[in-house]
Coordinates of C-alpha atoms in Angstrom, one line a residue:
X1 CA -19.4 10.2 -28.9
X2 CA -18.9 9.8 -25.5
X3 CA -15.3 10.9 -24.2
X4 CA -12.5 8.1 -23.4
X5 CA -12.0 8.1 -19.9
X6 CA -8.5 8.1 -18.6
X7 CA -6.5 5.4 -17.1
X8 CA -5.1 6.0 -13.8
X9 CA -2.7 4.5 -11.3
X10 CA -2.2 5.7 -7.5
X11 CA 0.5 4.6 -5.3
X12 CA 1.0 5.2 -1.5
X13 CA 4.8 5.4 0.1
X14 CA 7.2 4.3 -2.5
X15 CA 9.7 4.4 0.7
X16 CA 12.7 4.0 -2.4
X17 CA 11.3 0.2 -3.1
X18 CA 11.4 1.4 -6.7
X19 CA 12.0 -2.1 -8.7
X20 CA 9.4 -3.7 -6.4
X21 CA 6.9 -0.6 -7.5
X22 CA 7.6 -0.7 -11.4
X23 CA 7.7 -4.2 -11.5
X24 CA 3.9 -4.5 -10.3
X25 CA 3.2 -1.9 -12.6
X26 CA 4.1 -3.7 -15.2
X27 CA 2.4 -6.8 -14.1
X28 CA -0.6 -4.7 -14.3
X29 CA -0.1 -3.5 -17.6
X30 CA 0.4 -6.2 -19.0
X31 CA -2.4 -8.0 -17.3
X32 CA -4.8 -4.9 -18.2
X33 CA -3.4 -2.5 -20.9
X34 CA -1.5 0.1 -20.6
X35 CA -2.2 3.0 -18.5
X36 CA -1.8 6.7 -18.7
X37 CA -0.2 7.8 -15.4
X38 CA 1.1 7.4 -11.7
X39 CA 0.6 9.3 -9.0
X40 CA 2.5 9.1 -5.8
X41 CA 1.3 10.5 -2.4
X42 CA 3.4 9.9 0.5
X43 CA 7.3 9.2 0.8
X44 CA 8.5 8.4 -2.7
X45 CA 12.2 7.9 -1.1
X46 CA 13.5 6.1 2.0
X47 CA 16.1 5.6 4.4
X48 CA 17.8 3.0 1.8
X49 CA 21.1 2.9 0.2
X50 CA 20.4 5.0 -3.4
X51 CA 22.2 2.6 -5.5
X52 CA 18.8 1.3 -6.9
X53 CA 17.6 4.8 -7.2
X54 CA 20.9 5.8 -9.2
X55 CA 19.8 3.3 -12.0
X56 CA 16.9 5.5 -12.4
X57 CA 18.2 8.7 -12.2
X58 CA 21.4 7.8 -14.6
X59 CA 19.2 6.0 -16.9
X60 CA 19.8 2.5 -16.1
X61 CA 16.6 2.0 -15.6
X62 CA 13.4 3.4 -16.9
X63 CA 10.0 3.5 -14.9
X64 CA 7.3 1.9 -17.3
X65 CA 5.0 5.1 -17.1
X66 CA 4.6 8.7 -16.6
X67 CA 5.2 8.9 -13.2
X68 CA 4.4 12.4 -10.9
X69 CA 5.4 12.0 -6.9
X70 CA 4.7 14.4 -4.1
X71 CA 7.9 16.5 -2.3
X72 CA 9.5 15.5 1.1
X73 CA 8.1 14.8 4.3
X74 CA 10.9 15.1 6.5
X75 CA 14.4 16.6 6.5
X76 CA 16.3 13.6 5.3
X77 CA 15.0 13.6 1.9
X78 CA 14.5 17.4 1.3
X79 CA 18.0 16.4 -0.4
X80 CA 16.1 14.9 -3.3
X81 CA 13.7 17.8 -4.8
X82 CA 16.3 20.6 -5.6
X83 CA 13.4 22.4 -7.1
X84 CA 10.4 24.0 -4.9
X85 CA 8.4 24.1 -8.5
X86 CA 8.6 20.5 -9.3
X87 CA 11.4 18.9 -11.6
X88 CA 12.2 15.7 -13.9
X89 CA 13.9 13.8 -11.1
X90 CA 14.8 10.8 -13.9
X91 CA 13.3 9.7 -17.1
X92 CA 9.2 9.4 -16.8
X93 CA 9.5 10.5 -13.0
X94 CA 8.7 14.2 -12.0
X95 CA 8.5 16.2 -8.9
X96 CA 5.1 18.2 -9.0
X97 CA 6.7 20.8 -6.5
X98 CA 5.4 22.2 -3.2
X99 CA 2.1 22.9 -4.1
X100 CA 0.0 23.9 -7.5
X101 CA -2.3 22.9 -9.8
X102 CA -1.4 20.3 -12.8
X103 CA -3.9 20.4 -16.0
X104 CA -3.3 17.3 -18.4
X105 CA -3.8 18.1 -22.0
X106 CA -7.0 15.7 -21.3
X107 CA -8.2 19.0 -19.4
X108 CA -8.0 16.5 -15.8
X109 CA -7.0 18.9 -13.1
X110 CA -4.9 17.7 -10.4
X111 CA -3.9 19.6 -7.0
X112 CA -0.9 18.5 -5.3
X113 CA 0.4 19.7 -1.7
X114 CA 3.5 18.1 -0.8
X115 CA 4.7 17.6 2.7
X116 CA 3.5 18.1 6.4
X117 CA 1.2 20.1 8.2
X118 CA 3.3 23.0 10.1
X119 CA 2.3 25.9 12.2
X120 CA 5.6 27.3 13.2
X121 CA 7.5 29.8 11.6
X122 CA 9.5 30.0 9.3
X123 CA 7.8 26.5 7.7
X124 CA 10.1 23.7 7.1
X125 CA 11.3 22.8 3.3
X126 CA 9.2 19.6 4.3
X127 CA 5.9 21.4 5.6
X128 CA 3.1 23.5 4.2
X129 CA 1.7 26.2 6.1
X130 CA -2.2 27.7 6.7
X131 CA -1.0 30.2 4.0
X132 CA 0.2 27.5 1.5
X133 CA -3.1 26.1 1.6
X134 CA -5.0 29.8 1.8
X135 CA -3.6 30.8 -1.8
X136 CA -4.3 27.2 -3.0
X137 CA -8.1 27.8 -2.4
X138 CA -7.7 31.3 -3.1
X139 CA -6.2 30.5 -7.0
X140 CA -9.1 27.9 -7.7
X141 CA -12.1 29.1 -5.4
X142 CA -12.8 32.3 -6.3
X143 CA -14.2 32.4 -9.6
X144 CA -18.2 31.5 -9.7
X145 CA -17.7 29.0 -12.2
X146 CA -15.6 26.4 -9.9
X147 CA -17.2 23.2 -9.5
X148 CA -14.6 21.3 -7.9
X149 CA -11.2 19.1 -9.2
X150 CA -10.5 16.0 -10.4
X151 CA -7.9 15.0 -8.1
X152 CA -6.2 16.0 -4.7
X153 CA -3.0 14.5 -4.0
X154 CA -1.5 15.1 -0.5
X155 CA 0.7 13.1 1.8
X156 CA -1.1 12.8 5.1
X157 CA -4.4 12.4 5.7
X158 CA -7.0 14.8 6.4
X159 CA -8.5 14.7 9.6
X160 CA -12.0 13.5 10.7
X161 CA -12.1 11.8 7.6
X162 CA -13.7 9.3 9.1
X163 CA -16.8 10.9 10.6
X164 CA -19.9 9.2 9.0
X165 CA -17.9 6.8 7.5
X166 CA -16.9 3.4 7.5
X167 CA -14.3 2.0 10.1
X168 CA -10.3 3.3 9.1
X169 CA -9.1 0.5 11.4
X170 CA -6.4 1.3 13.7
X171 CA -5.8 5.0 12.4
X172 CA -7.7 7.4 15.0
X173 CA -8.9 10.1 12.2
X174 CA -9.6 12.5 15.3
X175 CA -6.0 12.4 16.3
X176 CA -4.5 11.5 12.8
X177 CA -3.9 13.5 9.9
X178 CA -4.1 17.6 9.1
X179 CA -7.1 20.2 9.5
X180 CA -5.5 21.9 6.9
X181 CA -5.8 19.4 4.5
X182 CA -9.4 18.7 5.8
X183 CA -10.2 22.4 4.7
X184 CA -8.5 22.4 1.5
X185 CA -10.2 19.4 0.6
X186 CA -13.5 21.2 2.2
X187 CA -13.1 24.3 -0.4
X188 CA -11.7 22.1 -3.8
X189 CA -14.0 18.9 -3.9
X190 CA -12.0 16.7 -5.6
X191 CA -13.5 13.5 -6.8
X192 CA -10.7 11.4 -6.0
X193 CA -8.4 12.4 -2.6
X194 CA -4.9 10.4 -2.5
X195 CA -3.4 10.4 0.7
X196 CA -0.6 7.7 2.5
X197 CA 1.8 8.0 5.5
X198 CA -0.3 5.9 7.7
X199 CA 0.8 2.9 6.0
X200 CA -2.8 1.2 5.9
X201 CA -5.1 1.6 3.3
X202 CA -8.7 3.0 3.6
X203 CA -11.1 3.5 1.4
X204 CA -13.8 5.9 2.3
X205 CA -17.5 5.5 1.8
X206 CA -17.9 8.5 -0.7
X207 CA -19.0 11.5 0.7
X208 CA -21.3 14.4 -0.8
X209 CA -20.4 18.1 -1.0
X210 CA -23.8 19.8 -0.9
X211 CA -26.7 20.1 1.8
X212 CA -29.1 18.0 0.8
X213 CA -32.5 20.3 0.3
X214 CA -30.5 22.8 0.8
X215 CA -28.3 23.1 -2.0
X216 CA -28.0 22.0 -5.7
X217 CA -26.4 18.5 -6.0
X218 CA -22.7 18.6 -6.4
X219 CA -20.3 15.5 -7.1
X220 CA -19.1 13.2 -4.6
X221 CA -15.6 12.6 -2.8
X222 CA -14.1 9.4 -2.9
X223 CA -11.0 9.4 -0.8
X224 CA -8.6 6.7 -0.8
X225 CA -5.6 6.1 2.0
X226 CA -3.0 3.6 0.2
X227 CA -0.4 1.5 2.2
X228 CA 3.6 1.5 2.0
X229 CA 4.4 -0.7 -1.3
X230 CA 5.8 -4.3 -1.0
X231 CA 4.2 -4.2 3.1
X232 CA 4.7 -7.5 4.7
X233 CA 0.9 -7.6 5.3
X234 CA -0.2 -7.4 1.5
X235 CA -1.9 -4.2 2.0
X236 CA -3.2 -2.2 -1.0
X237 CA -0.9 0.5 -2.2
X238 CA -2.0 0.6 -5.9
X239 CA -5.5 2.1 -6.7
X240 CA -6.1 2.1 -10.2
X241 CA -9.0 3.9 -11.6
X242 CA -10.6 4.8 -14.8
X243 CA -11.8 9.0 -14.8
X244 CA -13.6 11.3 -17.4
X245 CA -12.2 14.8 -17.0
X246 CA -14.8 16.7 -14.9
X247 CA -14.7 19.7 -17.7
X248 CA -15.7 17.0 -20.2
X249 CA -18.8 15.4 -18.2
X250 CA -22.2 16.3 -19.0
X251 CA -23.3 18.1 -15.3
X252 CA -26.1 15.4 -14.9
X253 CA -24.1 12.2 -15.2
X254 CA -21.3 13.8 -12.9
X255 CA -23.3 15.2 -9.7
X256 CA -25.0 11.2 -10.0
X257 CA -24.8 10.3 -6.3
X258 CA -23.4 6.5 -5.4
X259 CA -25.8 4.2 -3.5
X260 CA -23.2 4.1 -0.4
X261 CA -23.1 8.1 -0.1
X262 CA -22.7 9.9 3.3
X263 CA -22.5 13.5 4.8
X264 CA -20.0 15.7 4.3
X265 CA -16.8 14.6 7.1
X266 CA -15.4 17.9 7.7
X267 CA -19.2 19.5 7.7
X268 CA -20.8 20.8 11.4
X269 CA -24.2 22.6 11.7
X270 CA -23.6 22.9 7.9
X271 CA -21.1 24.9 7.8
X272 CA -17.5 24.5 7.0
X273 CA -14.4 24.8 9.2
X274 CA -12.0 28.1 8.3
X275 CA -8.7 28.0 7.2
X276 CA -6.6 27.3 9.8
X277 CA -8.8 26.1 12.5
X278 CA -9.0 22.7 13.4
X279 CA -12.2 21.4 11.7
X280 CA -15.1 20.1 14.5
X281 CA -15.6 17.0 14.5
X282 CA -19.7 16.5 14.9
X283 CA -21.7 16.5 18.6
X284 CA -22.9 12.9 17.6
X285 CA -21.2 10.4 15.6
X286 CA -23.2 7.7 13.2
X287 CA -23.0 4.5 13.9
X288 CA -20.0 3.8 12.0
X289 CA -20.2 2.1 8.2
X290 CA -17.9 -0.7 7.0
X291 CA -16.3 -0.7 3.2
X292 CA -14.1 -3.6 2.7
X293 CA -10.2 -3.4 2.8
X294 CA -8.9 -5.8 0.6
X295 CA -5.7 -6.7 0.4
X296 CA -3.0 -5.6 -2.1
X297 CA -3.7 -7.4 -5.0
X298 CA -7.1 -6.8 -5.3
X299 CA -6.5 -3.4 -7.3
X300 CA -9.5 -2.3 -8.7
X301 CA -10.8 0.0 -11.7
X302 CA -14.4 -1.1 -11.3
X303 CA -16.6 2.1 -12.2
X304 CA -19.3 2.9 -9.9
X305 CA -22.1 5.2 -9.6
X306 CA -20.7 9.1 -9.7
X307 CA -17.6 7.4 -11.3
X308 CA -17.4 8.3 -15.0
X309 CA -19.4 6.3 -17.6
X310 CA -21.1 7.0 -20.9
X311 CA -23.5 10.0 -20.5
X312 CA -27.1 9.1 -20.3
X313 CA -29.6 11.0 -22.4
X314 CA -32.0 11.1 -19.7
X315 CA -30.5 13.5 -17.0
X316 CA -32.0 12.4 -13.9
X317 CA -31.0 11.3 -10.6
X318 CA -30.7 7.0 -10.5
X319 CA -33.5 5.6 -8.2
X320 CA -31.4 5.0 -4.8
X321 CA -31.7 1.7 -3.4
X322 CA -34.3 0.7 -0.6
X323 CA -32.8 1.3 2.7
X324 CA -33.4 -1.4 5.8
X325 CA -36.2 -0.5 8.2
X326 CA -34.0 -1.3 11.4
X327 CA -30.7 -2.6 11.3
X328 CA -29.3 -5.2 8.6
X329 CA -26.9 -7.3 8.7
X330 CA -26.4 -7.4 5.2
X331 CA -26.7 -4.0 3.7
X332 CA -22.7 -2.8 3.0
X333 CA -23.0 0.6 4.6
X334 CA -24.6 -0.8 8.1
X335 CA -22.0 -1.2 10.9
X336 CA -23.9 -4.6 11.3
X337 CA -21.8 -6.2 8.4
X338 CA -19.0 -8.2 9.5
X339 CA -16.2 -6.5 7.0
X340 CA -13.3 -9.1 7.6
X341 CA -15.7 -11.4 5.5
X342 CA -16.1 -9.4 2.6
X343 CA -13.6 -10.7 0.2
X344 CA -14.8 -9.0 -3.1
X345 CA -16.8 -5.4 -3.8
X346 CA -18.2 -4.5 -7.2
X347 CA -20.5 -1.7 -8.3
X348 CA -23.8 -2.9 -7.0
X349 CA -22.7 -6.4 -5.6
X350 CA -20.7 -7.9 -3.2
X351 CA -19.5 -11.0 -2.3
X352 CA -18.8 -12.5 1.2
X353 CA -17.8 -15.9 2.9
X354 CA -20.9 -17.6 4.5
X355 CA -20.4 -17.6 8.1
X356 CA -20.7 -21.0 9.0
X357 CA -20.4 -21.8 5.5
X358 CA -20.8 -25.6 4.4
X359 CA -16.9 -25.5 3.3
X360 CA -13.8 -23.1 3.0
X361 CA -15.1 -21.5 -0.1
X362 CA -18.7 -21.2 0.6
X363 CA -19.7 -17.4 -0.5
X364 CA -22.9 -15.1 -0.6
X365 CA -23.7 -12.6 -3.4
X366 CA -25.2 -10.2 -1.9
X367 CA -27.1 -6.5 -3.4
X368 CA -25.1 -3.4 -1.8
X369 CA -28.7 -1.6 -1.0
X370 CA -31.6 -3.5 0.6
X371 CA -33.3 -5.2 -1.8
X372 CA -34.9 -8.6 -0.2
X373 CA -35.0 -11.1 -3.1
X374 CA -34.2 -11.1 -6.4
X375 CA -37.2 -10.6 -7.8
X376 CA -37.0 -6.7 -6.1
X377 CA -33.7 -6.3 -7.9
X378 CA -33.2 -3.4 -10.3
X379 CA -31.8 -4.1 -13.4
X380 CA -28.4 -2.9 -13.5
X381 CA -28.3 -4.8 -10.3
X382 CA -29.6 -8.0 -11.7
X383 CA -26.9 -7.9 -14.6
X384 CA -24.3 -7.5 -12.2
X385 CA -25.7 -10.5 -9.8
X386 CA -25.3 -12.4 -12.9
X387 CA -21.8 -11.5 -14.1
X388 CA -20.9 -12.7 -10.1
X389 CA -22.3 -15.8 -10.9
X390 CA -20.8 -16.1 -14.4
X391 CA -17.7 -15.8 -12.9
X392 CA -18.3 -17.9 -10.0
X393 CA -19.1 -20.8 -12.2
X394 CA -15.6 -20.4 -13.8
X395 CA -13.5 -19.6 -11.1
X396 CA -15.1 -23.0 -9.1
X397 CA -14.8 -24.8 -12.3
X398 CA -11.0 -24.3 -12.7
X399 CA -11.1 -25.9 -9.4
X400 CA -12.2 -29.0 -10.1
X401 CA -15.7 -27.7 -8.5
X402 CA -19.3 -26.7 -10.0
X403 CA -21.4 -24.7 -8.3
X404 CA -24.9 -24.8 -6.7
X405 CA -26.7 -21.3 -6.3
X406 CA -29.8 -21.1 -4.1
X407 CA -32.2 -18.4 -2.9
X408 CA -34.7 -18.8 0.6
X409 CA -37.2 -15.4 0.4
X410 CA -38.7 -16.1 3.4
X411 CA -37.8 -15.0 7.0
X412 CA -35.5 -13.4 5.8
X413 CA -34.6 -9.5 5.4
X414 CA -31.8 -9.0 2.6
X415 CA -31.1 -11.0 -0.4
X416 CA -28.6 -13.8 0.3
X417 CA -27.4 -15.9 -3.2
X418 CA -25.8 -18.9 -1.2
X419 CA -23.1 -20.4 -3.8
X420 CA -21.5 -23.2 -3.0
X421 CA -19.0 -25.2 -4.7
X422 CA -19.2 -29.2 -4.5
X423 CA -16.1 -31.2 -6.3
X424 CA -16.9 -33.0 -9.1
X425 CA -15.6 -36.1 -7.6
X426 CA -18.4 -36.0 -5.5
X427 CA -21.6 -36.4 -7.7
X428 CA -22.8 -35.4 -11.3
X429 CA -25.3 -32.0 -11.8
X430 CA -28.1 -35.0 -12.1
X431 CA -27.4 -36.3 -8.4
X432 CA -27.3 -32.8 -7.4
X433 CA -30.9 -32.3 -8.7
X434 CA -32.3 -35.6 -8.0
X435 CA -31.4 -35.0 -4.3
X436 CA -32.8 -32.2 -4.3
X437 CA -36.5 -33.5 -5.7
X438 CA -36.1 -36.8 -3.5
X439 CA -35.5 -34.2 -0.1
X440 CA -38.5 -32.0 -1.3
X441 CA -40.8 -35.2 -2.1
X442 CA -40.2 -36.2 1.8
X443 CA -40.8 -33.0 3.5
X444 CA -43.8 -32.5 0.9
X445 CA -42.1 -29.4 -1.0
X446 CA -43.4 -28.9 -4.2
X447 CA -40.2 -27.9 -6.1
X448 CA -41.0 -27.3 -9.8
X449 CA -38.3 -27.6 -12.6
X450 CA -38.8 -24.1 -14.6
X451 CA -37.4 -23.4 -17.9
X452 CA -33.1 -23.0 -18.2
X453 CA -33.3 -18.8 -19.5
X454 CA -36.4 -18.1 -17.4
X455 CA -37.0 -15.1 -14.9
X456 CA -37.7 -15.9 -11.7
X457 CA -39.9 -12.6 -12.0
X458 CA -41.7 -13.5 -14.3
X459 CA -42.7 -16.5 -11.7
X460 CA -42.6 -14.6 -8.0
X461 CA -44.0 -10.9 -7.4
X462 CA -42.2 -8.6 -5.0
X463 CA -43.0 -9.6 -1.6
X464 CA -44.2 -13.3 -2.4
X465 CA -42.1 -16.0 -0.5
X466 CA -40.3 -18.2 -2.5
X467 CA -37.1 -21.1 -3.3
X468 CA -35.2 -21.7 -5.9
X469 CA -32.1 -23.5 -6.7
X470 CA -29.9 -23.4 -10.1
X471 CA -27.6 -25.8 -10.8
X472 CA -24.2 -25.2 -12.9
X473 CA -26.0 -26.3 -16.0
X474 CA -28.7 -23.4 -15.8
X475 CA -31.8 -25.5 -14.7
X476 CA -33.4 -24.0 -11.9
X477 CA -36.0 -25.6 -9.1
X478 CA -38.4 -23.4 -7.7
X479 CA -40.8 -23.7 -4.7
X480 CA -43.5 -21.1 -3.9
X481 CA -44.0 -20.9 -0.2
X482 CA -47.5 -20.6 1.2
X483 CA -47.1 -21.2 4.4
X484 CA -44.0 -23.0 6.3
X485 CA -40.5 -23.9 5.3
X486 CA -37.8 -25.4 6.9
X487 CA -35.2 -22.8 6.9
X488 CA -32.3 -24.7 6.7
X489 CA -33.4 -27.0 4.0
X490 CA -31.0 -25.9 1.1
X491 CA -28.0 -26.6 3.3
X492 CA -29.2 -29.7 4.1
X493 CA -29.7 -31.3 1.1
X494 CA -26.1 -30.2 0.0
X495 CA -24.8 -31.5 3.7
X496 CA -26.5 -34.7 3.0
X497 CA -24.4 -38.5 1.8
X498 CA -25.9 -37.9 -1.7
X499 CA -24.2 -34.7 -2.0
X500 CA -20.8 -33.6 0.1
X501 CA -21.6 -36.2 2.9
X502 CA -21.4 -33.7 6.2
X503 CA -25.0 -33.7 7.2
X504 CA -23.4 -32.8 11.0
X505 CA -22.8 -29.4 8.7
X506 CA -26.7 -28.6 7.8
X507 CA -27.2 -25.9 10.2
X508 CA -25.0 -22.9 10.0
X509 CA -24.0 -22.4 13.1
X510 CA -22.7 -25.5 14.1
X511 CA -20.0 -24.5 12.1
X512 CA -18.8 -21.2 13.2
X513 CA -15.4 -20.7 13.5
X514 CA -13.1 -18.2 15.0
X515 CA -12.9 -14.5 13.6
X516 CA -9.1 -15.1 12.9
X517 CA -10.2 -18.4 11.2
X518 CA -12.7 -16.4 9.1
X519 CA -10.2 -13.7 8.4
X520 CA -8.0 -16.2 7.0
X521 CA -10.3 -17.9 4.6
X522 CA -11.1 -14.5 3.4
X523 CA -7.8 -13.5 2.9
X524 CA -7.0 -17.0 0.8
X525 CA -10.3 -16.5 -1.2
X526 CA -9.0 -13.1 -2.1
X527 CA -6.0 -13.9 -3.4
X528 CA -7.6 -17.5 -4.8
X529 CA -10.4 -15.4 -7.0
X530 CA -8.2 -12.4 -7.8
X531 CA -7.4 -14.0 -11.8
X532 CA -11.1 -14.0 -12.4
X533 CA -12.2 -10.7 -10.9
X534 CA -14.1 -8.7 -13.6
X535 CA -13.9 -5.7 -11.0
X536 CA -10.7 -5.2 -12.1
X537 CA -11.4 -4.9 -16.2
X538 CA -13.2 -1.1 -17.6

């Protein structure tokens, strides 16, 4: 029987907005089930009044869950963690202590280092020093059977997390963050990496520990930066997460590399930085990848590959997707993408607003590899393509809205599953249809009704050019291509009077808009789809 994973919930800087915290948590629980613990990185207390924390701490109030925060990161609330070995600070809330090791009787192993990086002598009550993060690799590295943790919990960031990776936005992770915490999460590879104090959030590509061809395969890092909670800008500073203790995985399922895996940040020539020193940052830089930063409400538990899931009695390595032969503008790790449009990420999917989209809440499913059409899609990706469009088709619906999904595999270079939502004021699934068979009868289209649970593989072979449309009822049109096709010919027959009566609308870029115009129909969608998002259920 496969073991349960665990339920987890990170939070970034608490900052002493405690009711505003526990109160989301408790949306969230209720919302999702309960989970099994919090962990905060970054400043758990503020510069407020501590009349709200007194409620806590006298038992006026209760937080909702197990809660474990990091020390002090400056002298003014040293005040508050009496206790360099970690204490109850109030009912469900402890102090871990300076640094250590915490082993749940799950067997998950978290590390914790509170405070800031100091070289100076003697080491402030708020700081940990080259020797504080010496004996922590010291007391976990040395044995020959150490794999790595579950999770690392520290306050700032580590620096040069950002090499190879996606785009951290304004934070400069070659001037931001510690070396120290860069090597300690160098030696320990965690799974998970909590940080804050930048009060942004970032999420990391994940990142491998081993040389590939060099060395065995090892598990990856994901590390996650979260915001300040209750930010003005909505920024995430809840993670939640679902996690199989690491002593508890079969080795196969947990060194399973994710599809969006880089190099090693902290790694130069191969080898890793010392204690102490600060850690190079490479000679050339990769072009830089982009993984979406979505806003605060958009928590997510979604697993992922190299997250934990049922063991798989066939040990071997999952097939990694097909990567682009030049640069694509579609594929989720190329610094082509245009992030500020991504307004949802699942495990193999992701959707994005069309730029120049037909209306507001015009969206693109798209594969997170290269795969060109559909009919190249691996299974696993295929069922999560579908549970998009499942969920599309509701969310539109409860809109007053159904949905039209079409597919052009032809001149193109990625797989693009235009949805686009018309009002059902406008015309009935029939018109819909009809106007699309009256369009293709004109321009001499052959478009084919095919049967409603049909796969379009079983139709199409990889590499054949091909159209298709489905409607919100299930019936699909198809059109093999054999020689020319008017690329614009889906939009148009949606643009047209029949349909939502814009034809000035029916090629794409006629109706680009500005990037701060985009960024706000993203944000809207965000917050519009979050009630339906299945990437936030196990």
């Amino acid at each position: 029987m496969a073991q349960k994973p665990l339920r987890l919930l990170a939070c970034g800087d608490v900052e002493g907005k405690f009711d505003v915290l526990f109160n989301r948590v408790r949306a969230i629980q209720k919302k999702s089930g309960n989970f099994d613990l919090l962990l905060c990185v970054g400043n758990f207390f503020g510069s407020t009044p501590d009349a709200e924390w007194e409620e806590y701490k006298t038992g006026i109030k209760k937080a909702p869950i197990q809660t474990y925060v990091l020390g002090a990161n400056n002298q003014e609330t040293v005040k508050y963690f009496q206790d360099a070995d970690g204490c109850e600070l109030a009912e469900n809330i402890t102090y871990l202590g300076r640094k250590g090791i915490f082993t749940g009787s799950s067997g998950l192993q978290i590390v914790y280092l509170s405070g800031t990086e100091s070289l100076n002598e003697p080491v402030p009550g708020y700081s940990f020093s080259p020797k504080d993060v010496s004996s922590l690799r010291t007391m976990l590295c040395s044995t020959s059977q150490f794999k790595g943790v579950d999770i690392l919990l520290t306050s700032p960031w580590p620096k040069y997390v950002g090499n190879f990776g996606n785009s951290s936005g304004e934070v400069d992770t070659k001037k931001c963050g510690s070396a120290l915490v860069s090597s300690l999460a160098t030696g320990l590879k965690p799974r998970y990496h909590f940080a804050a104090l930048e009060k942004t959030y970032y999420e990391r590509l994940p990142y491998r520990n081993h040389i590939v061809l060099q060395e065995n395969a090892q598990h990856a890092t994901r590390f996650i930066a979260l915001a300040n909670v209750g930010n003005p800008e909505k920024k995430k500073y809840l993670y939640a997460f679902s996690i199989v203790p690491m002593k508890l995985m079969d080795t196969a399922e947990l060194v399973k590399q994710p599809p969006d895996v880089t190099e090693n940040p902290y790694r130069k020539s191969g080898k890793e930085a010392s204690i102490g020193k600060q850690i190079p940052a490479p000679e050339e830089e990769t072009a830089c990848q982009f993984f979406f930063d979505l806003n605060e409400k958009q928590g997510r538990k979604r697993s992922s590959p190299g997250r934990d899931s049922k063991s798989s009695p066939h040990p071997k390595q999952p097939r990694k997707p097909p990567q682009p032969p030049g640069p694509c503008w579609f594929c989720l790790a190329s610094p082509e993408v245009e992030k500020h449009l991504v307004v949802n990420i699942g495990t193999h999917c992701y959707l994005a607003l069309a730029k120049g989209g037909l209306c507001d809440d015009h969206v693109l499913i798209l594969p997170i590899g290269h795969y060109q059409s559909v009919v190249e899609l691996s299974a696993e990706v295929v069922e999560e393509v579908e549970k998009y469009k499942a969920t599309l088709r509701r969310f539109f619906k409860s809109r007053g809205k159904r949905c039209v999904l079409f597919e052009r595999n032809y001149k193109s270079h990625h797989l693009q599953l235009q949805v686009i939502p018309v009002p059902l004021s406008c015309c009935t699934t029939d018109d819909i249809k009809d106007a699309f068979i009256t369009q293709a009868q004109e321009q001499q289209i052959e478009l084919l009704e095919i049967p409603e649970h049909s796969d379009i593989k079983q139709i199409a072979q990889p590499g054949a050019a091909y159209f298709y449309v489905e409607l919100d009822t299930g019936e699909k049109l198809f059109h093999r291509i054999k020689k020319n096709f008017p690329l614009q010919f889906g939009r148009e027959v949606l643009a047209s009077e029949a349909i939502l009566n814009i034809p000035d609308k029916s090629d794409w870029r006629q109706c680009q808009i500005s990037k701060e115009e985009e960024e706000t129909l993203a944000c809207r969608f965000r917050k519009d789809f979050e009630p339906f998002d299945f990437t936030l259920d196990d």
